[in-house]
Amino acid sequence: RRLRRRPTITLLDVFQGHARNQPHRVLLRYREEVYTYQDVERRSNRLGRALLGLLSPQEQRGGSVAVFLPNEPAYIWTWLALAKLGIPMACLNSNVRGQALRHALAAAGATVIIASTGE
């Protein structure tokens, strides 16, 4: 039934509802770090503003962004920032290298790549 609702409720909508209604509730625990909904909301908003300053209007409207990050909290707020901006995200496996990575990048057709310093 939920899938037939109009307008469709997205994961971003659910996240933002939780961030609004229970901002201090823990969303993530990663190693020794704890992130609340409010923390993740703020970080995704900051990244979204930074991306708007970096991406050209053409990239914002028609491009995708390749995300080459390991499994870490930054991946989540990167995804949320791109979702808020309406920019498609091409998820690249951070373990892939060489020819397989070149193929994945070409297939993604992304004009921008977000990667951690270790990648």
mmCIF file with all atom_site columns, C-alpha atoms in Angstrom:
data_model
loop_
_atom_site.group_PDB
_atom_site.id
_atom_site.type_symbol
_atom_site.label_atom_id
_atom_site.label_alt_id
_atom_site.label_comp_id
_atom_site.label_asym_id
_atom_site.label_entity_id
_atom_site.label_seq_id
_atom_site.pdbx_PDB_ins_code
_atom_site.Cartn_x
_atom_site.Cartn_y
_atom_site.Cartn_z
_atom_site.occupancy
_atom_site.B_iso_or_equiv
_atom_site.pdbx_formal_charge
_atom_site.auth_seq_id
_atom_site.auth_comp_id
_atom_site.auth_asym_id
_atom_site.auth_atom_id
_atom_site.pdbx_PDB_model_num
ATOM 1   C CA . ARG A 1 1   ? 0.000  0.000  0.000   1.00 0.00 ? 1   ARG A CA 1
ATOM 2   C CA . ARG A 1 2   ? 2.781  2.429  0.836   1.00 0.00 ? 2   ARG A CA 1
ATOM 3   C CA . LEU A 1 3   ? 4.277  2.155  -2.647  1.00 0.00 ? 3   LEU A CA 1
ATOM 4   C CA . ARG A 1 4   ? 1.005  3.249  -4.219  1.00 0.00 ? 4   ARG A CA 1
ATOM 5   C CA . ARG A 1 5   ? 0.841  6.447  -2.176  1.00 0.00 ? 5   ARG A CA 1
ATOM 6   C CA . ARG A 1 6   ? 1.122  9.685  -4.045  1.00 0.00 ? 6   ARG A CA 1
ATOM 7   C CA . PRO A 1 7   ? 3.367  11.472 -3.632  1.00 0.00 ? 7   PRO A CA 1
ATOM 8   C CA . THR A 1 8   ? 5.784  8.623  -3.112  1.00 0.00 ? 8   THR A CA 1
ATOM 9   C CA . ILE A 1 9   ? 7.569  8.594  0.238   1.00 0.00 ? 9   ILE A CA 1
ATOM 10  C CA . THR A 1 10  ? 11.312 8.219  -0.247  1.00 0.00 ? 10  THR A CA 1
ATOM 11  C CA . LEU A 1 11  ? 14.057 7.152  2.139   1.00 0.00 ? 11  LEU A CA 1
ATOM 12  C CA . LEU A 1 12  ? 15.141 10.793 2.191   1.00 0.00 ? 12  LEU A CA 1
ATOM 13  C CA . ASP A 1 13  ? 11.632 11.784 3.368   1.00 0.00 ? 13  ASP A CA 1
ATOM 14  C CA . VAL A 1 14  ? 11.779 9.191  6.145   1.00 0.00 ? 14  VAL A CA 1
ATOM 15  C CA . PHE A 1 15  ? 15.242 10.332 7.236   1.00 0.00 ? 15  PHE A CA 1
ATOM 16  C CA . GLN A 1 16  ? 14.226 14.004 7.291   1.00 0.00 ? 16  GLN A CA 1
ATOM 17  C CA . GLY A 1 17  ? 11.124 13.164 9.310   1.00 0.00 ? 17  GLY A CA 1
ATOM 18  C CA . HIS A 1 18  ? 13.250 11.425 11.921  1.00 0.00 ? 18  HIS A CA 1
ATOM 19  C CA . ALA A 1 19  ? 15.776 14.269 11.909  1.00 0.00 ? 19  ALA A CA 1
ATOM 20  C CA . ARG A 1 20  ? 12.941 16.730 12.523  1.00 0.00 ? 20  ARG A CA 1
ATOM 21  C CA . ASN A 1 21  ? 11.081 14.678 15.143  1.00 0.00 ? 21  ASN A CA 1
ATOM 22  C CA . GLN A 1 22  ? 13.953 13.080 17.056  1.00 0.00 ? 22  GLN A CA 1
ATOM 23  C CA . PRO A 1 23  ? 17.125 15.022 16.230  1.00 0.00 ? 23  PRO A CA 1
ATOM 24  C CA . HIS A 1 24  ? 19.128 13.792 19.226  1.00 0.00 ? 24  HIS A CA 1
ATOM 25  C CA . ARG A 1 25  ? 18.426 10.108 18.706  1.00 0.00 ? 25  ARG A CA 1
ATOM 26  C CA . VAL A 1 26  ? 21.469 8.062  17.705  1.00 0.00 ? 26  VAL A CA 1
ATOM 27  C CA . LEU A 1 27  ? 21.486 7.098  14.036  1.00 0.00 ? 27  LEU A CA 1
ATOM 28  C CA . LEU A 1 28  ? 25.021 5.716  13.636  1.00 0.00 ? 28  LEU A CA 1
ATOM 29  C CA . ARG A 1 29  ? 27.738 4.238  15.764  1.00 0.00 ? 29  ARG A CA 1
ATOM 30  C CA . TYR A 1 30  ? 31.025 3.870  13.945  1.00 0.00 ? 30  TYR A CA 1
ATOM 31  C CA . ARG A 1 31  ? 34.046 2.744  15.906  1.00 0.00 ? 31  ARG A CA 1
ATOM 32  C CA . GLU A 1 32  ? 34.213 5.209  18.822  1.00 0.00 ? 32  GLU A CA 1
ATOM 33  C CA . GLU A 1 33  ? 32.054 7.840  17.110  1.00 0.00 ? 33  GLU A CA 1
ATOM 34  C CA . VAL A 1 34  ? 28.324 8.421  17.614  1.00 0.00 ? 34  VAL A CA 1
ATOM 35  C CA . TYR A 1 35  ? 26.193 10.383 15.139  1.00 0.00 ? 35  TYR A CA 1
ATOM 36  C CA . THR A 1 36  ? 22.654 11.578 15.816  1.00 0.00 ? 36  THR A CA 1
ATOM 37  C CA . TYR A 1 37  ? 20.061 12.349 13.171  1.00 0.00 ? 37  TYR A CA 1
ATOM 38  C CA . GLN A 1 38  ? 20.845 16.021 13.709  1.00 0.00 ? 38  GLN A CA 1
ATOM 39  C CA . ASP A 1 39  ? 24.578 15.436 13.167  1.00 0.00 ? 39  ASP A CA 1
ATOM 40  C CA . VAL A 1 40  ? 23.992 13.603 9.897   1.00 0.00 ? 40  VAL A CA 1
ATOM 41  C CA . GLU A 1 41  ? 21.423 16.180 8.741   1.00 0.00 ? 41  GLU A CA 1
ATOM 42  C CA . ARG A 1 42  ? 23.880 19.018 9.353   1.00 0.00 ? 42  ARG A CA 1
ATOM 43  C CA . ARG A 1 43  ? 26.768 17.230 7.664   1.00 0.00 ? 43  ARG A CA 1
ATOM 44  C CA . SER A 1 44  ? 24.678 16.381 4.600   1.00 0.00 ? 44  SER A CA 1
ATOM 45  C CA . ASN A 1 45  ? 23.469 19.989 4.377   1.00 0.00 ? 45  ASN A CA 1
ATOM 46  C CA . ARG A 1 46  ? 27.050 21.294 4.588   1.00 0.00 ? 46  ARG A CA 1
ATOM 47  C CA . LEU A 1 47  ? 28.212 18.899 1.899   1.00 0.00 ? 47  LEU A CA 1
ATOM 48  C CA . GLY A 1 48  ? 25.216 19.782 -0.282  1.00 0.00 ? 48  GLY A CA 1
ATOM 49  C CA . ARG A 1 49  ? 26.063 23.499 -0.076  1.00 0.00 ? 49  ARG A CA 1
ATOM 50  C CA . ALA A 1 50  ? 29.704 22.736 -0.916  1.00 0.00 ? 50  ALA A CA 1
ATOM 51  C CA . LEU A 1 51  ? 28.663 20.635 -3.909  1.00 0.00 ? 51  LEU A CA 1
ATOM 52  C CA . LEU A 1 52  ? 26.441 23.419 -5.217  1.00 0.00 ? 52  LEU A CA 1
ATOM 53  C CA . GLY A 1 53  ? 29.494 25.666 -5.185  1.00 0.00 ? 53  GLY A CA 1
ATOM 54  C CA . LEU A 1 54  ? 31.591 23.100 -7.083  1.00 0.00 ? 54  LEU A CA 1
ATOM 55  C CA . LEU A 1 55  ? 29.172 21.738 -9.666  1.00 0.00 ? 55  LEU A CA 1
ATOM 56  C CA . SER A 1 56  ? 28.321 23.675 -12.793 1.00 0.00 ? 56  SER A CA 1
ATOM 57  C CA . PRO A 1 57  ? 24.630 24.260 -13.552 1.00 0.00 ? 57  PRO A CA 1
ATOM 58  C CA . GLN A 1 58  ? 24.828 21.593 -16.294 1.00 0.00 ? 58  GLN A CA 1
ATOM 59  C CA . GLU A 1 59  ? 26.264 19.060 -13.830 1.00 0.00 ? 59  GLU A CA 1
ATOM 60  C CA . GLN A 1 60  ? 23.567 19.916 -11.306 1.00 0.00 ? 60  GLN A CA 1
ATOM 61  C CA . ARG A 1 61  ? 20.795 19.365 -13.864 1.00 0.00 ? 61  ARG A CA 1
ATOM 62  C CA . GLY A 1 62  ? 21.967 16.504 -16.008 1.00 0.00 ? 62  GLY A CA 1
ATOM 63  C CA . GLY A 1 63  ? 25.032 14.854 -14.592 1.00 0.00 ? 63  GLY A CA 1
ATOM 64  C CA . SER A 1 64  ? 25.665 12.194 -12.047 1.00 0.00 ? 64  SER A CA 1
ATOM 65  C CA . VAL A 1 65  ? 28.297 12.046 -9.348  1.00 0.00 ? 65  VAL A CA 1
ATOM 66  C CA . ALA A 1 66  ? 30.436 8.943  -8.849  1.00 0.00 ? 66  ALA A CA 1
ATOM 67  C CA . VAL A 1 67  ? 30.987 8.125  -5.183  1.00 0.00 ? 67  VAL A CA 1
ATOM 68  C CA . PHE A 1 68  ? 34.135 6.137  -4.468  1.00 0.00 ? 68  PHE A CA 1
ATOM 69  C CA . LEU A 1 69  ? 34.118 5.924  -0.680  1.00 0.00 ? 69  LEU A CA 1
ATOM 70  C CA . PRO A 1 70  ? 34.730 3.046  1.709   1.00 0.00 ? 70  PRO A CA 1
ATOM 71  C CA . ASN A 1 71  ? 32.062 1.930  4.185   1.00 0.00 ? 71  ASN A CA 1
ATOM 72  C CA . GLU A 1 72  ? 32.223 4.867  6.568   1.00 0.00 ? 72  GLU A CA 1
ATOM 73  C CA . PRO A 1 73  ? 29.772 7.501  7.850   1.00 0.00 ? 73  PRO A CA 1
ATOM 74  C CA . ALA A 1 74  ? 30.765 10.030 5.172   1.00 0.00 ? 74  ALA A CA 1
ATOM 75  C CA . TYR A 1 75  ? 29.160 7.723  2.603   1.00 0.00 ? 75  TYR A CA 1
ATOM 76  C CA . ILE A 1 76  ? 25.765 8.255  4.243   1.00 0.00 ? 76  ILE A CA 1
ATOM 77  C CA . TRP A 1 77  ? 25.838 12.033 4.316   1.00 0.00 ? 77  TRP A CA 1
ATOM 78  C CA . THR A 1 78  ? 27.247 12.100 0.806   1.00 0.00 ? 78  THR A CA 1
ATOM 79  C CA . TRP A 1 79  ? 24.280 10.029 -0.387  1.00 0.00 ? 79  TRP A CA 1
ATOM 80  C CA . LEU A 1 80  ? 21.850 12.260 1.527   1.00 0.00 ? 80  LEU A CA 1
ATOM 81  C CA . ALA A 1 81  ? 23.418 15.459 0.142   1.00 0.00 ? 81  ALA A CA 1
ATOM 82  C CA . LEU A 1 82  ? 23.120 14.218 -3.432  1.00 0.00 ? 82  LEU A CA 1
ATOM 83  C CA . ALA A 1 83  ? 19.543 13.027 -2.833  1.00 0.00 ? 83  ALA A CA 1
ATOM 84  C CA . LYS A 1 84  ? 18.586 16.438 -1.443  1.00 0.00 ? 84  LYS A CA 1
ATOM 85  C CA . LEU A 1 85  ? 20.038 18.080 -4.549  1.00 0.00 ? 85  LEU A CA 1
ATOM 86  C CA . GLY A 1 86  ? 18.322 15.587 -6.862  1.00 0.00 ? 86  GLY A CA 1
ATOM 87  C CA . ILE A 1 87  ? 21.635 14.509 -8.378  1.00 0.00 ? 87  ILE A CA 1
ATOM 88  C CA . PRO A 1 88  ? 21.964 10.828 -9.303  1.00 0.00 ? 88  PRO A CA 1
ATOM 89  C CA . MET A 1 89  ? 24.715 8.957  -7.508  1.00 0.00 ? 89  MET A CA 1
ATOM 90  C CA . ALA A 1 90  ? 26.809 6.273  -9.160  1.00 0.00 ? 90  ALA A CA 1
ATOM 91  C CA . CYS A 1 91  ? 27.999 3.998  -6.345  1.00 0.00 ? 91  CYS A CA 1
ATOM 92  C CA . LEU A 1 92  ? 31.453 2.594  -7.019  1.00 0.00 ? 92  LEU A CA 1
ATOM 93  C CA . ASN A 1 93  ? 32.866 -0.271 -5.004  1.00 0.00 ? 93  ASN A CA 1
ATOM 94  C CA . SER A 1 94  ? 35.893 1.117  -3.169  1.00 0.00 ? 94  SER A CA 1
ATOM 95  C CA . ASN A 1 95  ? 37.662 -2.248 -3.474  1.00 0.00 ? 95  ASN A CA 1
ATOM 96  C CA . VAL A 1 96  ? 37.693 -2.190 -7.284  1.00 0.00 ? 96  VAL A CA 1
ATOM 97  C CA . ARG A 1 97  ? 40.881 -1.118 -9.026  1.00 0.00 ? 97  ARG A CA 1
ATOM 98  C CA . GLY A 1 98  ? 42.481 -1.083 -12.472 1.00 0.00 ? 98  GLY A CA 1
ATOM 99  C CA . GLN A 1 99  ? 40.486 -1.980 -15.581 1.00 0.00 ? 99  GLN A CA 1
ATOM 100 C CA . ALA A 1 100 ? 37.336 -2.807 -13.613 1.00 0.00 ? 100 ALA A CA 1
ATOM 101 C CA . LEU A 1 101 ? 37.363 0.662  -12.028 1.00 0.00 ? 101 LEU A CA 1
ATOM 102 C CA . ARG A 1 102 ? 37.934 2.348  -15.396 1.00 0.00 ? 102 ARG A CA 1
ATOM 103 C CA . HIS A 1 103 ? 34.978 0.417  -16.807 1.00 0.00 ? 103 HIS A CA 1
ATOM 104 C CA . ALA A 1 104 ? 32.748 1.353  -13.855 1.00 0.00 ? 104 ALA A CA 1
ATOM 105 C CA . LEU A 1 105 ? 33.669 5.028  -14.206 1.00 0.00 ? 105 LEU A CA 1
ATOM 106 C CA . ALA A 1 106 ? 32.978 4.996  -17.941 1.00 0.00 ? 106 ALA A CA 1
ATOM 107 C CA . ALA A 1 107 ? 29.643 3.230  -17.446 1.00 0.00 ? 107 ALA A CA 1
ATOM 108 C CA . ALA A 1 108 ? 28.608 5.733  -14.738 1.00 0.00 ? 108 ALA A CA 1
ATOM 109 C CA . GLY A 1 109 ? 29.093 8.664  -17.080 1.00 0.00 ? 109 GLY A CA 1
ATOM 110 C CA . ALA A 1 110 ? 29.751 10.851 -14.068 1.00 0.00 ? 110 ALA A CA 1
ATOM 111 C CA . THR A 1 111 ? 31.302 14.270 -14.481 1.00 0.00 ? 111 THR A CA 1
ATOM 112 C CA . VAL A 1 112 ? 32.442 14.433 -10.845 1.00 0.00 ? 112 VAL A CA 1
ATOM 113 C CA . ILE A 1 113 ? 33.994 11.842 -8.529  1.00 0.00 ? 113 ILE A CA 1
ATOM 114 C CA . ILE A 1 114 ? 33.874 12.040 -4.745  1.00 0.00 ? 114 ILE A CA 1
ATOM 115 C CA . ALA A 1 115 ? 36.557 9.917  -3.101  1.00 0.00 ? 115 ALA A CA 1
ATOM 116 C CA . SER A 1 116 ? 38.279 9.740  0.252   1.00 0.00 ? 116 SER A CA 1
ATOM 117 C CA . THR A 1 117 ? 41.941 10.737 0.498   1.00 0.00 ? 117 THR A CA 1
ATOM 118 C CA . GLY A 1 118 ? 42.921 7.060  0.712   1.00 0.00 ? 118 GLY A CA 1
ATOM 119 C CA . GLU A 1 119 ? 41.223 6.199  -2.574  1.00 0.00 ? 119 GLU A CA 1
#
